[in-house]
GROMACS .gro file of C-alpha atoms in nm:
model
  336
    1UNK     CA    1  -2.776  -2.482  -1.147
    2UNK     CA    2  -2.452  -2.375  -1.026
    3UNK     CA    3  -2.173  -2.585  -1.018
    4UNK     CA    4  -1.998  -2.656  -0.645
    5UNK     CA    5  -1.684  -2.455  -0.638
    6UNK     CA    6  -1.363  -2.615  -0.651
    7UNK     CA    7  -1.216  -2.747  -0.299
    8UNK     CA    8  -0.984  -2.538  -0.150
    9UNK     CA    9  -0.728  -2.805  -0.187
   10UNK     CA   10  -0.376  -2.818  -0.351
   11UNK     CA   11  -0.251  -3.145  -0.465
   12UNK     CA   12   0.138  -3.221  -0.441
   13UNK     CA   13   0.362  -3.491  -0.582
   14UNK     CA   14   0.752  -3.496  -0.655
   15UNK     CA   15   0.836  -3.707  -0.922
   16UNK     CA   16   1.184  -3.879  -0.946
   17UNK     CA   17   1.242  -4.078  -1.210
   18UNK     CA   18   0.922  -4.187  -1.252
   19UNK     CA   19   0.989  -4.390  -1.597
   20UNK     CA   20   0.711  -4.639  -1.699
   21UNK     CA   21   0.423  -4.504  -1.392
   22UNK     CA   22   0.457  -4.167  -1.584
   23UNK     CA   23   0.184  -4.221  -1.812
   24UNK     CA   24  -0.034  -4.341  -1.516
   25UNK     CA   25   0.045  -4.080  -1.279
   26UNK     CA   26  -0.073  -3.802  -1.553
   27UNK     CA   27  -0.406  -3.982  -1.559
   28UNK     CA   28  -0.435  -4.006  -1.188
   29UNK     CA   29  -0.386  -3.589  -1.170
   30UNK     CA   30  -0.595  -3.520  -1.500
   31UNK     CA   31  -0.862  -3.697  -1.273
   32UNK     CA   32  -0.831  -3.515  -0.986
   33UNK     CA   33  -0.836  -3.218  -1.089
   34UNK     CA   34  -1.156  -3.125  -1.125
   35UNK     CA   35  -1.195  -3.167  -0.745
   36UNK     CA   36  -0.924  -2.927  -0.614
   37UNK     CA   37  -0.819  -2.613  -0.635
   38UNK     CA   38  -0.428  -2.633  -0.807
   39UNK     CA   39  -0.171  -2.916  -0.832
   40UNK     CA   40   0.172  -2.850  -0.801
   41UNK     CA   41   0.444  -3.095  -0.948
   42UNK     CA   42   0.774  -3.131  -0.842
   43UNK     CA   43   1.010  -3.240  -1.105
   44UNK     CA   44   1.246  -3.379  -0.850
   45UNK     CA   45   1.462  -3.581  -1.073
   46UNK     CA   46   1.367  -3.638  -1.467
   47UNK     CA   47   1.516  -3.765  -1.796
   48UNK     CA   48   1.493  -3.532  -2.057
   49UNK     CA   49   1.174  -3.739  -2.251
   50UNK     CA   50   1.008  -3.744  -1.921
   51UNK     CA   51   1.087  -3.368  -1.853
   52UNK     CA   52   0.975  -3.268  -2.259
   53UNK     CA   53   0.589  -3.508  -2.209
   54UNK     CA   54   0.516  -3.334  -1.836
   55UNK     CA   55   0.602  -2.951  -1.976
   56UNK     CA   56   0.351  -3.067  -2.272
   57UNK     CA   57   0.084  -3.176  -2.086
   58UNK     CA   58   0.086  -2.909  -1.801
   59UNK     CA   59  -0.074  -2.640  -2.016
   60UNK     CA   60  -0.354  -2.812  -2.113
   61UNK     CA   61  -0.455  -2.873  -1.662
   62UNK     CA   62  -0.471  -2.432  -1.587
   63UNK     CA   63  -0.469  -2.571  -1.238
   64UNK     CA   64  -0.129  -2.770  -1.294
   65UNK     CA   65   0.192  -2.577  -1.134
   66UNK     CA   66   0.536  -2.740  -1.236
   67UNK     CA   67   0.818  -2.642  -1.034
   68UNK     CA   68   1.153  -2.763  -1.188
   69UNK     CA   69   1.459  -2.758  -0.943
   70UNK     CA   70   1.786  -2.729  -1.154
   71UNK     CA   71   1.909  -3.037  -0.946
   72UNK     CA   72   1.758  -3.329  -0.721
   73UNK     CA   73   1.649  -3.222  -0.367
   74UNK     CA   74   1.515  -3.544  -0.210
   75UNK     CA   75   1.177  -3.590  -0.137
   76UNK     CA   76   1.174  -3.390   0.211
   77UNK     CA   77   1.296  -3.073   0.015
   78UNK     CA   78   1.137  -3.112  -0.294
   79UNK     CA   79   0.766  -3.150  -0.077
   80UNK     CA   80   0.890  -2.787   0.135
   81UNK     CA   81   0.946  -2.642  -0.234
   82UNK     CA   82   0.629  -2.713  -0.314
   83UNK     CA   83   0.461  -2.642  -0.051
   84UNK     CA   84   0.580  -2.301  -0.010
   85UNK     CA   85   0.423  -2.234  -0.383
   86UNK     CA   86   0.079  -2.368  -0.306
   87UNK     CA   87  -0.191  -2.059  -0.245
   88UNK     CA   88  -0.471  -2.272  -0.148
   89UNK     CA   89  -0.604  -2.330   0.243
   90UNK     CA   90  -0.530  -2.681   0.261
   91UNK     CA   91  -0.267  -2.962   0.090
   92UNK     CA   92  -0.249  -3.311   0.007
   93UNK     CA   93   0.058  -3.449  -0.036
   94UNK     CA   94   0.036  -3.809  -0.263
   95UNK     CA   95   0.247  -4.039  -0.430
   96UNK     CA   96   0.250  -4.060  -0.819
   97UNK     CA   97   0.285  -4.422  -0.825
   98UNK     CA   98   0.005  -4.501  -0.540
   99UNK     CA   99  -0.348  -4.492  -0.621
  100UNK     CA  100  -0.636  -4.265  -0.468
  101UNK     CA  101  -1.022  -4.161  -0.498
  102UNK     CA  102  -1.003  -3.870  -0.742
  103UNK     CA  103  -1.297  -3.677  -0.591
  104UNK     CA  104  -1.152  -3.717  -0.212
  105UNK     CA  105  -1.183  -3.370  -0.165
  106UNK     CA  106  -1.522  -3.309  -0.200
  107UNK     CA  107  -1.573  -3.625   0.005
  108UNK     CA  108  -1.458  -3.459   0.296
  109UNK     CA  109  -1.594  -3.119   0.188
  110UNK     CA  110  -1.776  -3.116   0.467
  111UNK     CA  111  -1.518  -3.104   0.742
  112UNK     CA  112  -1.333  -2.873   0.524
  113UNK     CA  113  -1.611  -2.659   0.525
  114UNK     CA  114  -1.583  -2.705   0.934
  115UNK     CA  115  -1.193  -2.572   0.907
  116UNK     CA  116  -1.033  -2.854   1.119
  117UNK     CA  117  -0.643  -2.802   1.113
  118UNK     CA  118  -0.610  -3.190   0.988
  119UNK     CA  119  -0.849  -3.410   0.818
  120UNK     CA  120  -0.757  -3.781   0.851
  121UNK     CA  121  -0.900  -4.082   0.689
  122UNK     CA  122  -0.879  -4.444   0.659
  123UNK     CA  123  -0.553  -4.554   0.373
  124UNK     CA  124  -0.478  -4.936   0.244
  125UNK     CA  125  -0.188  -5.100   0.166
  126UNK     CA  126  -0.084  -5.284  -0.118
  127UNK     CA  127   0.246  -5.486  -0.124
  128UNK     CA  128   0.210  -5.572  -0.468
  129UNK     CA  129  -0.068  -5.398  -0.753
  130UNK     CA  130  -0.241  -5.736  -0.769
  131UNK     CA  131  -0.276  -5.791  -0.380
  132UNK     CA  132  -0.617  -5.676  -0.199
  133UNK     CA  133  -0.416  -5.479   0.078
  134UNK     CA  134  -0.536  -5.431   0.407
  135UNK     CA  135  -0.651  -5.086   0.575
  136UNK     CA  136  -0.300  -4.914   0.742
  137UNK     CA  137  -0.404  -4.556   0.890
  138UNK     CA  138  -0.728  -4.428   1.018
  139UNK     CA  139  -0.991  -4.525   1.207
  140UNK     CA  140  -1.358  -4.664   1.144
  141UNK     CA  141  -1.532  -4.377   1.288
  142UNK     CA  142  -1.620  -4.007   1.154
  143UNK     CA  143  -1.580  -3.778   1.513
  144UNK     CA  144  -1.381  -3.468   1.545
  145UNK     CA  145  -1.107  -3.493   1.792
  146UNK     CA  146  -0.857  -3.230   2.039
  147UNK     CA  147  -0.512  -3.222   1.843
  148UNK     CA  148  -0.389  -3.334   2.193
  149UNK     CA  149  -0.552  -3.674   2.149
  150UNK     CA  150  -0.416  -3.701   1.798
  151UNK     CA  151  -0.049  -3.639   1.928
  152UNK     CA  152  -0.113  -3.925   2.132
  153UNK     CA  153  -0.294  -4.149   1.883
  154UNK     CA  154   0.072  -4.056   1.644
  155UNK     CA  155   0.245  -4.159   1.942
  156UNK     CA  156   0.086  -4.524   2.012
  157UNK     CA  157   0.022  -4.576   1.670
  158UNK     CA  158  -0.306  -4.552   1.642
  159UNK     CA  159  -0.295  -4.304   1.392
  160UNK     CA  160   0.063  -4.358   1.162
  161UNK     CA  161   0.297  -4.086   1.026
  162UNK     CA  162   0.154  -4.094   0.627
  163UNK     CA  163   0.118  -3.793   0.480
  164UNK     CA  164  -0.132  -3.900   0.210
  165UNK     CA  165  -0.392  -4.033   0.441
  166UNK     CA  166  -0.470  -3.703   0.587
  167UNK     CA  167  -0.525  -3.302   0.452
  168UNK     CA  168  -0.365  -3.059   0.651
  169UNK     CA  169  -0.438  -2.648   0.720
  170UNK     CA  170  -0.189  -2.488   0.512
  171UNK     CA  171  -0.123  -2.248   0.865
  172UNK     CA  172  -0.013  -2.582   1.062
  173UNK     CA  173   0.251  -2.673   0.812
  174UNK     CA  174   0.468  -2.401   0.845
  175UNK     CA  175   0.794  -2.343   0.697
  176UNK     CA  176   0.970  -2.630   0.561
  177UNK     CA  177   0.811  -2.896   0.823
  178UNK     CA  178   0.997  -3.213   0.652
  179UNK     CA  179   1.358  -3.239   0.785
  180UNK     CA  180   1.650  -3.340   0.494
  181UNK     CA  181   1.591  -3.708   0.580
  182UNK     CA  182   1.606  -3.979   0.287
  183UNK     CA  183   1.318  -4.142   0.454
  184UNK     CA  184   1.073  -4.068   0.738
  185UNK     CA  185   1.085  -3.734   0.677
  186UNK     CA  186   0.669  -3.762   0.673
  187UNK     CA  187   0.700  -3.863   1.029
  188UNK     CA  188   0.809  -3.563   1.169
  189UNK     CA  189   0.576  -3.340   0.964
  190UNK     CA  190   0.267  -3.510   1.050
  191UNK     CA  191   0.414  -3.447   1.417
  192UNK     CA  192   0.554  -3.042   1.346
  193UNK     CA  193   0.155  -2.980   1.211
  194UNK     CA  194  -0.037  -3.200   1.507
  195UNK     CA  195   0.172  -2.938   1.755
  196UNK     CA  196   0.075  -2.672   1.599
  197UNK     CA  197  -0.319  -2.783   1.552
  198UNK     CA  198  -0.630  -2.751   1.753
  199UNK     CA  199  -0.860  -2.971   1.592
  200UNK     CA  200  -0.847  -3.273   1.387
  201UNK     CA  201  -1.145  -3.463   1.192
  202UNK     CA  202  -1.133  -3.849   1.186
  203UNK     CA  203  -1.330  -3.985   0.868
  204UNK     CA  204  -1.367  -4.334   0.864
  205UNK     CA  205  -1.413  -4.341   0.457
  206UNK     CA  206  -1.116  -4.528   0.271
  207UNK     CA  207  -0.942  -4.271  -0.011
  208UNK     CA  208  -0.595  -4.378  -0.118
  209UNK     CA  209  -0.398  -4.702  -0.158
  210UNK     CA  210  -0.017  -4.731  -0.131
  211UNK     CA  211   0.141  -4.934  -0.338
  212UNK     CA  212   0.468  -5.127  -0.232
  213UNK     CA  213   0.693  -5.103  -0.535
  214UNK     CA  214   1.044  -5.190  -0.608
  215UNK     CA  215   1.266  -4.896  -0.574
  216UNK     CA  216   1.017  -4.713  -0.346
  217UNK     CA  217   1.140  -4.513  -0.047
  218UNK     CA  218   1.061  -4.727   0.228
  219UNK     CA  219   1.183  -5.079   0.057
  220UNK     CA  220   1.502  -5.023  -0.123
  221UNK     CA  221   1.812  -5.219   0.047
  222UNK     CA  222   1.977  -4.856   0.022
  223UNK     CA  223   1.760  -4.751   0.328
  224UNK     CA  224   1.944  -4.551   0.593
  225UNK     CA  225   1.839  -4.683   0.883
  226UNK     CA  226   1.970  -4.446   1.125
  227UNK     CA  227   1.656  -4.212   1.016
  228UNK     CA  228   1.424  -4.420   1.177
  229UNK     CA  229   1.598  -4.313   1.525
  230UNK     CA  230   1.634  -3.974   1.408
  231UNK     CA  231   1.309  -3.922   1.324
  232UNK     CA  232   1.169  -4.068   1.619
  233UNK     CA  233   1.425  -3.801   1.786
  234UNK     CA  234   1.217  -3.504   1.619
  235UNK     CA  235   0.897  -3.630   1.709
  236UNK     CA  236   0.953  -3.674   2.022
  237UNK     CA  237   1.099  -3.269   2.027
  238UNK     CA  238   0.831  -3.162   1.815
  239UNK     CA  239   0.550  -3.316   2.068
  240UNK     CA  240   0.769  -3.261   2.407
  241UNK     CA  241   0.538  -2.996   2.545
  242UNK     CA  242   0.238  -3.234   2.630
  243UNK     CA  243   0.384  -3.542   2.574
  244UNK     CA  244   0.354  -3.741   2.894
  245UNK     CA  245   0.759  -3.922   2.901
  246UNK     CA  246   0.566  -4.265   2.865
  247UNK     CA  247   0.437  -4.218   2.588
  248UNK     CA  248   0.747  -4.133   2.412
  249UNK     CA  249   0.948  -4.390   2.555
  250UNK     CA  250   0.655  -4.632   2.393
  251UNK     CA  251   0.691  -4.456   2.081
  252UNK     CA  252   1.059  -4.467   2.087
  253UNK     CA  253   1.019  -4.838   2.184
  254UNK     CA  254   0.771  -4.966   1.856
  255UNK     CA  255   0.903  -4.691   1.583
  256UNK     CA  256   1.256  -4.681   1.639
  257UNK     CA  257   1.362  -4.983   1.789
  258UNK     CA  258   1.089  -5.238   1.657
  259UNK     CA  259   1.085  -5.031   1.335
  260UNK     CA  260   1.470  -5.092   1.304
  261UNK     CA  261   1.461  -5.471   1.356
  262UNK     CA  262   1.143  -5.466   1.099
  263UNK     CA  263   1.302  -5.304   0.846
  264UNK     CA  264   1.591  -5.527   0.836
  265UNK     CA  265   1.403  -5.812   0.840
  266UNK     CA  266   1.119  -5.746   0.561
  267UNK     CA  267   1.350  -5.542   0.336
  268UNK     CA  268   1.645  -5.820   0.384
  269UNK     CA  269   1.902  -5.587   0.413
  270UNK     CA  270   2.257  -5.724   0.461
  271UNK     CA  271   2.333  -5.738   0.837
  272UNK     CA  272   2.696  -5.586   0.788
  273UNK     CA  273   2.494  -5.297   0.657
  274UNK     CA  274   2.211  -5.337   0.893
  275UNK     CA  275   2.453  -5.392   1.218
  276UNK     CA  276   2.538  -5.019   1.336
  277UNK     CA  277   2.188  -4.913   1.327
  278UNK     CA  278   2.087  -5.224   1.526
  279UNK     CA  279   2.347  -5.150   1.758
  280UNK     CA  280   2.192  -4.787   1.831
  281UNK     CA  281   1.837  -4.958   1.851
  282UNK     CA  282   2.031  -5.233   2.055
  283UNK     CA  283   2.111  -4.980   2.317
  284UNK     CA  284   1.747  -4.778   2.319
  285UNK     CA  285   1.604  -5.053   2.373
  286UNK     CA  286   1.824  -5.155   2.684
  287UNK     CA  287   1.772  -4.807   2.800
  288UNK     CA  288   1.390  -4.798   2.792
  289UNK     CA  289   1.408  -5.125   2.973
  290UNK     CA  290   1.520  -4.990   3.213
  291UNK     CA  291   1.253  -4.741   3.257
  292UNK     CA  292   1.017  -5.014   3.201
  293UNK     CA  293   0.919  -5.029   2.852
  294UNK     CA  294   0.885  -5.366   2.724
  295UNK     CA  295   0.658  -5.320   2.428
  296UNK     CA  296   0.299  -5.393   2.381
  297UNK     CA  297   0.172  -5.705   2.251
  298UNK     CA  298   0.343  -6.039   2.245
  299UNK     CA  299   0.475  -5.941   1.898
  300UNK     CA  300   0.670  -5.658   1.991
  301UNK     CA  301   0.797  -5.757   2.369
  302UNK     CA  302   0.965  -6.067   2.147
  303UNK     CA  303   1.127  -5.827   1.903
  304UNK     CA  304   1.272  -5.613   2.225
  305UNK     CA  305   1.378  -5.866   2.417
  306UNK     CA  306   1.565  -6.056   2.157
  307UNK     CA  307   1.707  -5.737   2.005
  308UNK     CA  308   1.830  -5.662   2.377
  309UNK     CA  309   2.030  -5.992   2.404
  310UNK     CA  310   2.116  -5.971   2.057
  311UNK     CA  311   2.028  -5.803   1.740
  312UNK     CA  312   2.129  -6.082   1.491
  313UNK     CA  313   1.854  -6.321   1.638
  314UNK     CA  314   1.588  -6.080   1.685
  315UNK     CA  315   1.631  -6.025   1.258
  316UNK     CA  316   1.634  -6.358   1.247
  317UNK     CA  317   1.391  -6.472   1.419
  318UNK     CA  318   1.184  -6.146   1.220
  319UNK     CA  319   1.268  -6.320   0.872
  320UNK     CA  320   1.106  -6.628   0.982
  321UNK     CA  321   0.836  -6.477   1.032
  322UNK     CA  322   0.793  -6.279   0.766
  323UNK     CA  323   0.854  -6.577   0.554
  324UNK     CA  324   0.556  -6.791   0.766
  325UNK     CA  325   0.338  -6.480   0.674
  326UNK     CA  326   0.388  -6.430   0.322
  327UNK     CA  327   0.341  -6.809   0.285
  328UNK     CA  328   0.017  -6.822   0.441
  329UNK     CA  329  -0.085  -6.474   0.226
  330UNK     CA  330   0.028  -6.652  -0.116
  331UNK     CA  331  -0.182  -6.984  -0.008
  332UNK     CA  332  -0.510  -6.769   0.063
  333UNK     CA  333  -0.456  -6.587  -0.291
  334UNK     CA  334  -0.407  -6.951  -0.453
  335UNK     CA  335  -0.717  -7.064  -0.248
  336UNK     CA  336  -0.926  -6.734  -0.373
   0.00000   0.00000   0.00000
């Protein structure tokens, strides 16, 4: 019987540093690759030991591309390297410190199979490796979908700007998609590849877990805020030709300005450091107001209104109640 050819899927992951998850992130890719067609590995940032173990393993994975930059790019440059060395018809962009089904690509062979421009499935969260997580992208349904409804779905949330929750047409990435952003660079590529799509495939099946570590993009006190409002600024330009204004002032409204306050408020940064990019979302805010937006949900029309009269008590009154739920998440571990 002859075996089912490979998926026509590269696999991409920039390492930086990766120190102790090294050893489990070479597992994670000797695993997968059976089920794609080539992995390419960014060395975005390595000590020499780290450098010497990857360049001894890669020969023994034929499918295993290691691209070595002479220095550190950041991850939005380091991801536009590699992708503009992958040959195959589609890309999967992962962590190496998250977690995810090694045979995903032959899950979904079927809607490959189908060429959609973007496959999207169903991704959990993890804030710590011992936690059960809960499910934070996708939807519960397999149905193919216009790539108009999935700019709006990115635009109200339904569907969130992760890269590794979804398999995109090499053709609809482009040329360097992912703007030189410390963070949120994702964003805007998910949004660059939805405007230049047709068709997208929701599966409803659950294939990769992030895992909140210390030190990881998104949680480090080092965050620059300000890229939350700049990357809501090239979404909204990428997805401005059928965008109805609404719907970017309500993205606008939960990513940038909501996102802000968040951010600040779970990742505890320092409000001297925190205060000019509150100010900015300060002002949005005030100015979508005023064109109606108030924020959906009881949640979020709290956070807008108190970050319009004042950011300091809208991050305060966001630490309480992050504190109030991670209390009640530690008692129902304790009670499990």
């Amino acid at each position: 019987m002859t075996a089912a050819p490979d998926p026509p899927v590269a696999l991409v992951t920039c390492l930086h540093f990766p120190g102790s998850r090294l050893a489990g992130a070479i597992a994670r890719l000797e695993d997968t690759s059976p089920h794609v067609s080539e992995i390419v590995v960014v060395l975005d940032g390595v000590t020499d030991d780290e450098r010497r173990e990857i360049l001894e393993w890669a020969p023994l994975l034929p499918k295993v591309r290691i691209l070595q930059p002479r220095s550190p790019l950041g991850v939005a440059n380091a991801r536009n390297l590699a992708l503009a060395a992958v040959t195959s018809e589609y890309v999967w962009f992962v962590d190496d410190d998250d977690e995810w089904v090694p045979d995903a690509a032959r899950v979904v062979a079927d809607s490959l199979a189908d060429g959609y421009d973007v496959i999207a499935f169903r991704a959990r969260y993890r804030d710590h490796p011992d936690s059960a997580g809960r499910v934070v992208d996708g939807v519960d349904e397999s149905r193919g979908t216009t790539a108009r409804e999935a700019r709006r779905m990115l635009l109200d949330g339904t569907l969130q700007g992760f890269l590794w929750s979804k398999l995109f047409a090499r053709r609809v990435l482009g040329t360097d998609p992912f703007p030189d952003l410390s963070s949120q660079s994702d964003v805007v590529g998910v949004a660059r590849a939805l405007a230049r799509s047709h068709r997208l495939r929701l599966r409803p099946e659950e294939l990769y877990t992030y895992v909140n570590r210390p030190g990881s993009i998104t949680r480090t006190s080092a965050l620059r805020l300000q890229n939350l409002a700049r990357a809501s600024d090239l979404v909204v330009e990428a997805l401005a030709d059928d965008a109805d204004p609404a719907e970017t002032d309500h993205f606008r409204a939960w990513f940038s300005c909501s996102g802000t306050v968040r951010t600040v408020a779970r990742q505890r940064v320092p409000l001297r450091e925190a205060m000019p990019a509150l100010r900015d979302a300060q002002r949005s805010a005030r100015l979508l107001a005023r064109r109606g937006v108030r924020g959906d949900g009881a949640r979020m029309r709290l956070e807008l209104a108190a970050l319009r009269l004042d950011p300091r008590v809208a991050v305060i009154l966001g630490r309480f109640a992050y504190a109030l739920l991670d209390a009640r998440r530690a008692f129902r571990r304790r009670a499990s």
